[in-house]
Short mmCIF file of C-alpha atoms in Angstrom, two decimals:
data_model
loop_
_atom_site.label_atom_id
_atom_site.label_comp_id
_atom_site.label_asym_id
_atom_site.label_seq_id
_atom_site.Cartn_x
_atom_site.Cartn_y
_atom_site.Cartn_z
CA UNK C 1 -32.37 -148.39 -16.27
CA UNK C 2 -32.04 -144.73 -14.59
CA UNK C 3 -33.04 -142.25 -17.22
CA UNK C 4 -31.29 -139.38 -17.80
CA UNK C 5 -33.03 -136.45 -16.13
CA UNK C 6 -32.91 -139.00 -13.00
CA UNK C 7 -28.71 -138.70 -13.39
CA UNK C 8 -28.79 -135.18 -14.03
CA UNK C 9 -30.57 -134.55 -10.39
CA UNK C 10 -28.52 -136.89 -9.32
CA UNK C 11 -25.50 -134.80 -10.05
CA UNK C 12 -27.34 -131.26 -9.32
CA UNK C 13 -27.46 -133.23 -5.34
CA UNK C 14 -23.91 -133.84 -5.17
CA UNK C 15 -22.80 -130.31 -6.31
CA UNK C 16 -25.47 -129.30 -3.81
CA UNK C 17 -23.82 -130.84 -0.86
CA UNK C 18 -20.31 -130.03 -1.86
CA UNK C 19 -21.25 -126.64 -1.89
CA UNK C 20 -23.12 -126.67 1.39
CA UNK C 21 -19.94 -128.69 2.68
CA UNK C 22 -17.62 -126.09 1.66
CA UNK C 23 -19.83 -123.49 2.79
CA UNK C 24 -19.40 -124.97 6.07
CA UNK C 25 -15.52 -125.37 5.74
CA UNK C 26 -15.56 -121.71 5.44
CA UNK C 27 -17.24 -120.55 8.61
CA UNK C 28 -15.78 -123.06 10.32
CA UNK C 29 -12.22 -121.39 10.00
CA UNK C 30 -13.43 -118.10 10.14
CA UNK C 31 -15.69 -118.44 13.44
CA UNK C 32 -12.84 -121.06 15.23
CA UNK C 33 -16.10 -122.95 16.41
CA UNK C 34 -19.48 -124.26 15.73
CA UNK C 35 -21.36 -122.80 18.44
CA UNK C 36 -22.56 -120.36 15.62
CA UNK C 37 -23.22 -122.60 13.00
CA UNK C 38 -27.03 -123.06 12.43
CA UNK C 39 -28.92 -123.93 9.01
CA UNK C 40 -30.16 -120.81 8.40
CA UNK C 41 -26.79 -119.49 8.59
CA UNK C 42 -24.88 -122.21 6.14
CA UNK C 43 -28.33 -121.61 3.59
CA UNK C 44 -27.21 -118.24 3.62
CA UNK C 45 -23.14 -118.62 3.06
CA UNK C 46 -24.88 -120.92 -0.20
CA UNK C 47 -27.72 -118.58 -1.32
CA UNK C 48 -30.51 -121.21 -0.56
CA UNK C 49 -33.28 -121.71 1.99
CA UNK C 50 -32.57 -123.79 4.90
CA UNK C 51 -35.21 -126.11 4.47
CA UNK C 52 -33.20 -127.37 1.27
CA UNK C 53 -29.99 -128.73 3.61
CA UNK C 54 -32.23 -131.36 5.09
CA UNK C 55 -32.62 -132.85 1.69
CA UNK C 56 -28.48 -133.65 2.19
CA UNK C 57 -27.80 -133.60 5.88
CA UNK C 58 -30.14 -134.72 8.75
CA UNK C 59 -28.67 -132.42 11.86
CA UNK C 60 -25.92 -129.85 12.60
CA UNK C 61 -23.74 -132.94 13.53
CA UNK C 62 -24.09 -134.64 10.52
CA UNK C 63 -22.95 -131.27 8.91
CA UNK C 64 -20.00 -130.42 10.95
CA UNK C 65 -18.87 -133.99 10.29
CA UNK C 66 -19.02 -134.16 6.68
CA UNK C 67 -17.49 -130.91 5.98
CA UNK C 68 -14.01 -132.79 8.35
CA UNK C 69 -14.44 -136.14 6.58
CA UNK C 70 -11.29 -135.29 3.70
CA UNK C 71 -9.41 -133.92 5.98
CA UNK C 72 -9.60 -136.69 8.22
CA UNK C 73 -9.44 -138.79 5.76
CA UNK C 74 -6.05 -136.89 4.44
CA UNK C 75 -4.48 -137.51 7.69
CA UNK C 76 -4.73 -141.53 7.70
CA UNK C 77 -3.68 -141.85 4.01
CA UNK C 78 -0.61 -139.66 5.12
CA UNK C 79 -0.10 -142.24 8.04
CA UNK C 80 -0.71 -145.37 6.51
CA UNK C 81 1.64 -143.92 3.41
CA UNK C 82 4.23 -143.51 6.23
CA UNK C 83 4.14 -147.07 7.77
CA UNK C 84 4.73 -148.55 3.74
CA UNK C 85 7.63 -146.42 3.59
CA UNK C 86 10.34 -147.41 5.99
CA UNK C 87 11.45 -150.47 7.69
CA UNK C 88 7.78 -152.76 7.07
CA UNK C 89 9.80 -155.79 9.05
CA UNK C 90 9.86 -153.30 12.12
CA UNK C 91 6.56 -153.08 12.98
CA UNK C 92 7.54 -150.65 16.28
CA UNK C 93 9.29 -148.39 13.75
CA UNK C 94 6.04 -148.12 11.33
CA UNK C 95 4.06 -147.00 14.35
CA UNK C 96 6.96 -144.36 15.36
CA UNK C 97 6.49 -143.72 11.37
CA UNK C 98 2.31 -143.06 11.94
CA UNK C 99 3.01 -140.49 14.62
CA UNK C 100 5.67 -138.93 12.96
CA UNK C 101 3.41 -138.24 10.16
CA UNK C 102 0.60 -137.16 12.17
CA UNK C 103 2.92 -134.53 14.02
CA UNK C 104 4.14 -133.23 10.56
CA UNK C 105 0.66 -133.19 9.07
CA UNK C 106 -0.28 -130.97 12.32
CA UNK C 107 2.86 -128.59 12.11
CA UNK C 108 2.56 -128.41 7.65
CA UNK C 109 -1.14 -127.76 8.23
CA UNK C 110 -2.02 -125.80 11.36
CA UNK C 111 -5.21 -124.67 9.98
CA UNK C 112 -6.48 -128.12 8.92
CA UNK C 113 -5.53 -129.37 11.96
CA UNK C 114 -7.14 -127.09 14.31
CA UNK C 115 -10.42 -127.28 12.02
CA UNK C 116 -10.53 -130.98 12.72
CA UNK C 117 -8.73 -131.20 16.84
CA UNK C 118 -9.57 -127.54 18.35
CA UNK C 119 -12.63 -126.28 16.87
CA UNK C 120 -15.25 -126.41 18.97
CA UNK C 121 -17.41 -129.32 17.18
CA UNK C 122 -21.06 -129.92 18.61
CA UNK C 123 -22.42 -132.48 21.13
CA UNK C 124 -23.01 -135.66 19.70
CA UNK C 125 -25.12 -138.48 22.01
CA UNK C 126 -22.17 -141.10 22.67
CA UNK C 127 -24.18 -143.71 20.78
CA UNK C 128 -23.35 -141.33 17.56
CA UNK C 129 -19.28 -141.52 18.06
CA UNK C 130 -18.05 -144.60 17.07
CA UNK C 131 -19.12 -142.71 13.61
CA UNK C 132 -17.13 -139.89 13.66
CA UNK C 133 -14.54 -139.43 10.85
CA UNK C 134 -11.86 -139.34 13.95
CA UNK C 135 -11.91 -143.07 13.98
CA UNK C 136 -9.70 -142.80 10.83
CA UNK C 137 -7.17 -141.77 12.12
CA UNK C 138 -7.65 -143.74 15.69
CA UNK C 139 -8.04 -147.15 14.14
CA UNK C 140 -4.70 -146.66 12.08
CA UNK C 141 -2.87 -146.56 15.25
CA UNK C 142 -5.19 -149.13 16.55
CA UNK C 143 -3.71 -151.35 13.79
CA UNK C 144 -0.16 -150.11 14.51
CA UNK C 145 -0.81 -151.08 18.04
CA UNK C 146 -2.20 -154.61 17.32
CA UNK C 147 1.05 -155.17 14.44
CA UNK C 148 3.21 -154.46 16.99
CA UNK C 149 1.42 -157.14 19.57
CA UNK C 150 1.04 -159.32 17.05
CA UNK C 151 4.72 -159.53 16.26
CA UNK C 152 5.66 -160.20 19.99
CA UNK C 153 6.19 -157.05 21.81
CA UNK C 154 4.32 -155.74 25.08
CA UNK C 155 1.88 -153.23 25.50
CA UNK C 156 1.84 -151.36 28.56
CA UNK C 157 -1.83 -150.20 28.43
CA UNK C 158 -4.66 -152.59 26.91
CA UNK C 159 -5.24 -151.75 22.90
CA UNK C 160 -8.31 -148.79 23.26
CA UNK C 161 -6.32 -147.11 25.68
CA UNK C 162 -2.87 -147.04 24.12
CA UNK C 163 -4.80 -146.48 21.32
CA UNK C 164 -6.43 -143.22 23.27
CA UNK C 165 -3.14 -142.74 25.38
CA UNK C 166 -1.04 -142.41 22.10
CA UNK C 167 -3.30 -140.29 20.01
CA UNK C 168 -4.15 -137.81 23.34
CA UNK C 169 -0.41 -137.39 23.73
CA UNK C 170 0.73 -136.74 19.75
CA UNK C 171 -2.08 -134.39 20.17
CA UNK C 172 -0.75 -132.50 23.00
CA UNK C 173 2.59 -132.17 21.76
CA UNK C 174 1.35 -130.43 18.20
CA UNK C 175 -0.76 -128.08 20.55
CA UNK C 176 1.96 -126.99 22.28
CA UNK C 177 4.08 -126.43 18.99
CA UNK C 178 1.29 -124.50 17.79
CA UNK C 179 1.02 -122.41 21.25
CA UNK C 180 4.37 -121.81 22.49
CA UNK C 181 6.80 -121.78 19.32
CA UNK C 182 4.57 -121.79 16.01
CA UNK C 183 8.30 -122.19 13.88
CA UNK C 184 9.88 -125.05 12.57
CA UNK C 185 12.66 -125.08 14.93
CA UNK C 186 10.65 -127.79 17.28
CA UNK C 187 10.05 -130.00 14.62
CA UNK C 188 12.83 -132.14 16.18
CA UNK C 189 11.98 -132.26 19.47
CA UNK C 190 8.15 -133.15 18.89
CA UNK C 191 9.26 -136.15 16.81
CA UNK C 192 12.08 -137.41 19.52
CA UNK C 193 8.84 -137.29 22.11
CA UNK C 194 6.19 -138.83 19.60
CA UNK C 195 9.15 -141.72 19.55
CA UNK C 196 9.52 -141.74 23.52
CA UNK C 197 5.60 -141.69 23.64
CA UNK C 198 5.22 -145.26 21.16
CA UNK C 199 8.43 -146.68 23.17
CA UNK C 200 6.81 -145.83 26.41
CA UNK C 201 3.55 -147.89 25.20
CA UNK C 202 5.30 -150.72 22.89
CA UNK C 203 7.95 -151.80 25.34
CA UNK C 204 10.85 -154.58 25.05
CA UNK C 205 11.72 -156.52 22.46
CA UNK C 206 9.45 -159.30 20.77
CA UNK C 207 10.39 -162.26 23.20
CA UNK C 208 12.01 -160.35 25.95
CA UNK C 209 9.79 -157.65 27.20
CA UNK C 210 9.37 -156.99 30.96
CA UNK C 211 5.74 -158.08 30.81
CA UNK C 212 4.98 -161.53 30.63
CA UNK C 213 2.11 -160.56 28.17
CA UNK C 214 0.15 -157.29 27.53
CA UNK C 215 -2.49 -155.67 29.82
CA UNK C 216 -5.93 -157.49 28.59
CA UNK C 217 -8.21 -154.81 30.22
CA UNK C 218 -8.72 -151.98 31.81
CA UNK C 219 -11.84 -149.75 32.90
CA UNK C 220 -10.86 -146.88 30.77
CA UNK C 221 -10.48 -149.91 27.95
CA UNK C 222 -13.73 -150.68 28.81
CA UNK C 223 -15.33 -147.08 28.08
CA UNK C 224 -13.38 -146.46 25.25
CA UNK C 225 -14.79 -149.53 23.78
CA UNK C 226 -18.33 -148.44 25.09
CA UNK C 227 -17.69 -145.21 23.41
CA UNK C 228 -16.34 -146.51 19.89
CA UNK C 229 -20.03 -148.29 19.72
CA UNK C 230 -19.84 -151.49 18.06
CA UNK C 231 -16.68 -153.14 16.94
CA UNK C 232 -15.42 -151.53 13.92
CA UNK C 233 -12.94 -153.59 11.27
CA UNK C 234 -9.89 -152.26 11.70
CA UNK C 235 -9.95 -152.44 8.03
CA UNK C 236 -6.17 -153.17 5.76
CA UNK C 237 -3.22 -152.64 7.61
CA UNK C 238 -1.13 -150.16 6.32
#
C-alpha cells in the first residue's frame, strides 16, 4: 500500500514536469528553434536548478519531445475524428478526410503547427526516431494507407513511402499557405491538392486499378522502415 506522503511526491513530480514542459513550450515559440534551449536555461524559465530536470527528463531530446507530445497527439485525434465522420464504407474518402484535417489543423493553428513541423528540433541518433511523437500522426495515415489496400485498391508507392510521400507533400502544401498567402482564401485550393495528392497514391478502383497489385518494396521503403526502428502496431483504425 503507497502511503500518503509517497502520493503527495508523487503529485509534486508531475506538476514538476508539467511546469518544466510548459516552460519549454514557451521558449520554444518565442526562440522559433531549439538550438538555444539548454537545461540551465529551461531551470531558469521554472525558477529551479538544472540538476533537478534530470530527475524528469534524461536529455535535451527527451525534453523537446515531451513538451510536442499533446500537440501531436491533438493532430491524430483530429484525423482519426475525421475518418469516423464521413463516408466509413469509402475507405479512399476517409484518407482524403485525414489530410483534409491535417491541412485545416495546420491553417487553424499556424503556431502549433510550426512548433511541432518547422522548429528547429535537435539531433536525435536514428535508433531514437521510431519514438518520436511524429509517428502519431504518420501511422494514422499508415492505417489509412493499409484500409485502403486492404479494401482492393492500388498503391502506387510501397506503404512507408506513401506513407512518407503523403505526409511530405500535405506538409509542403500548409508551408506554402503559411509563406505565400497566410489568409483563408487558399483553404480551397490546399484541400483540392491534398485530394489529388491521396488519388495520385491510392489509384483505381478496388478490382480495376491499373496495377495488377501494389508496389511490395522499394529502397526508400526499406530506410523508412530502418528509420521507424522496430515495427510499431499500427494501433485501432480510426
Amino acid at each position: 500500500m503507497r502511503s500518503a506522503g509517497g502520493g503527495q511526491r508523487e503529485r509534486q513530480g508531475q506538476r514538476r514536469r508539467q511546469e518544466i514542459v510548459a516552460a519549454v513550450q514557451r521558449l520554444l515559440g518565442e526562440w522559433g528553434s531549439s538550438d538555444r534551449l539548454t537545461m540551465r536555461a529551461v531551470a531558469k524559465e521554472v525558477g529551479i536548478s538544472a540538476p533537478s530536470i534530470y530527475l524528469h527528463f534524461n536529455d535535451k531530446t527527451e525534453l523537446v519531445w515531451a513538451a510536442l507530445e499533446d500537440r501531436y497527439g491533438e493532430l491524430a485525434a483530429q484525423m482519426a475524428a475525421a475518418a469516423q465522420a464521413g463516408d466509413v464504407t469509402d475507405p479512399r474518402a476517409r484518407l482524403r478526410a485525414q489530410a483534409h484535417a491535417y491541412c485545416r489543423f495546420a491553417m487553424s493553428s499556424p503556431g502549433h503547427y510550426r512548433l511541432m513541423f518547422e522548429v528547429h528540433q535537435p539531433t536525435a541518433d536514428p535508433s531514437r526516431i521510431g519514438g518520436h511523437p511524429a509517428r502519431r500522426v504518420s501511422t494514422s495515415l499508415r492505417v489509412g494507407l493499409r484500409r485502403c489496400e486492404k479494401n482492393g485498391f492500388g498503391l502506387s508507392l510501397p506503404v512507408d513511402q506513401a506513407t512518407q510521400t503523403l505526409w511530405a507533400g500535405l506538409h509542403g502544401m500548409v508551408s506554402l499557405h503559411h509563406s505565400l498567402y497566410r489568409d483563408e482564401s487558399s483553404e480551397g485550393l490546399v484541400l483540392q491538392l491534398a485530394d489529388g495528392l491521396v488519388d495520385s497514391l491510392v489509384v483505381g478502383d478496388p478490382g480495376g486499378s491499373p496495377f495488377t497489385e501494389s508496389v511490395s518494396e522499394t529502397e526508400a521503403s526499406r530506410r523508412i522502415r530502418e528509420l521507424r526502428g522496430s515495427p510499431e502496431p499500427d494501433g485501432p483504425q480510426p
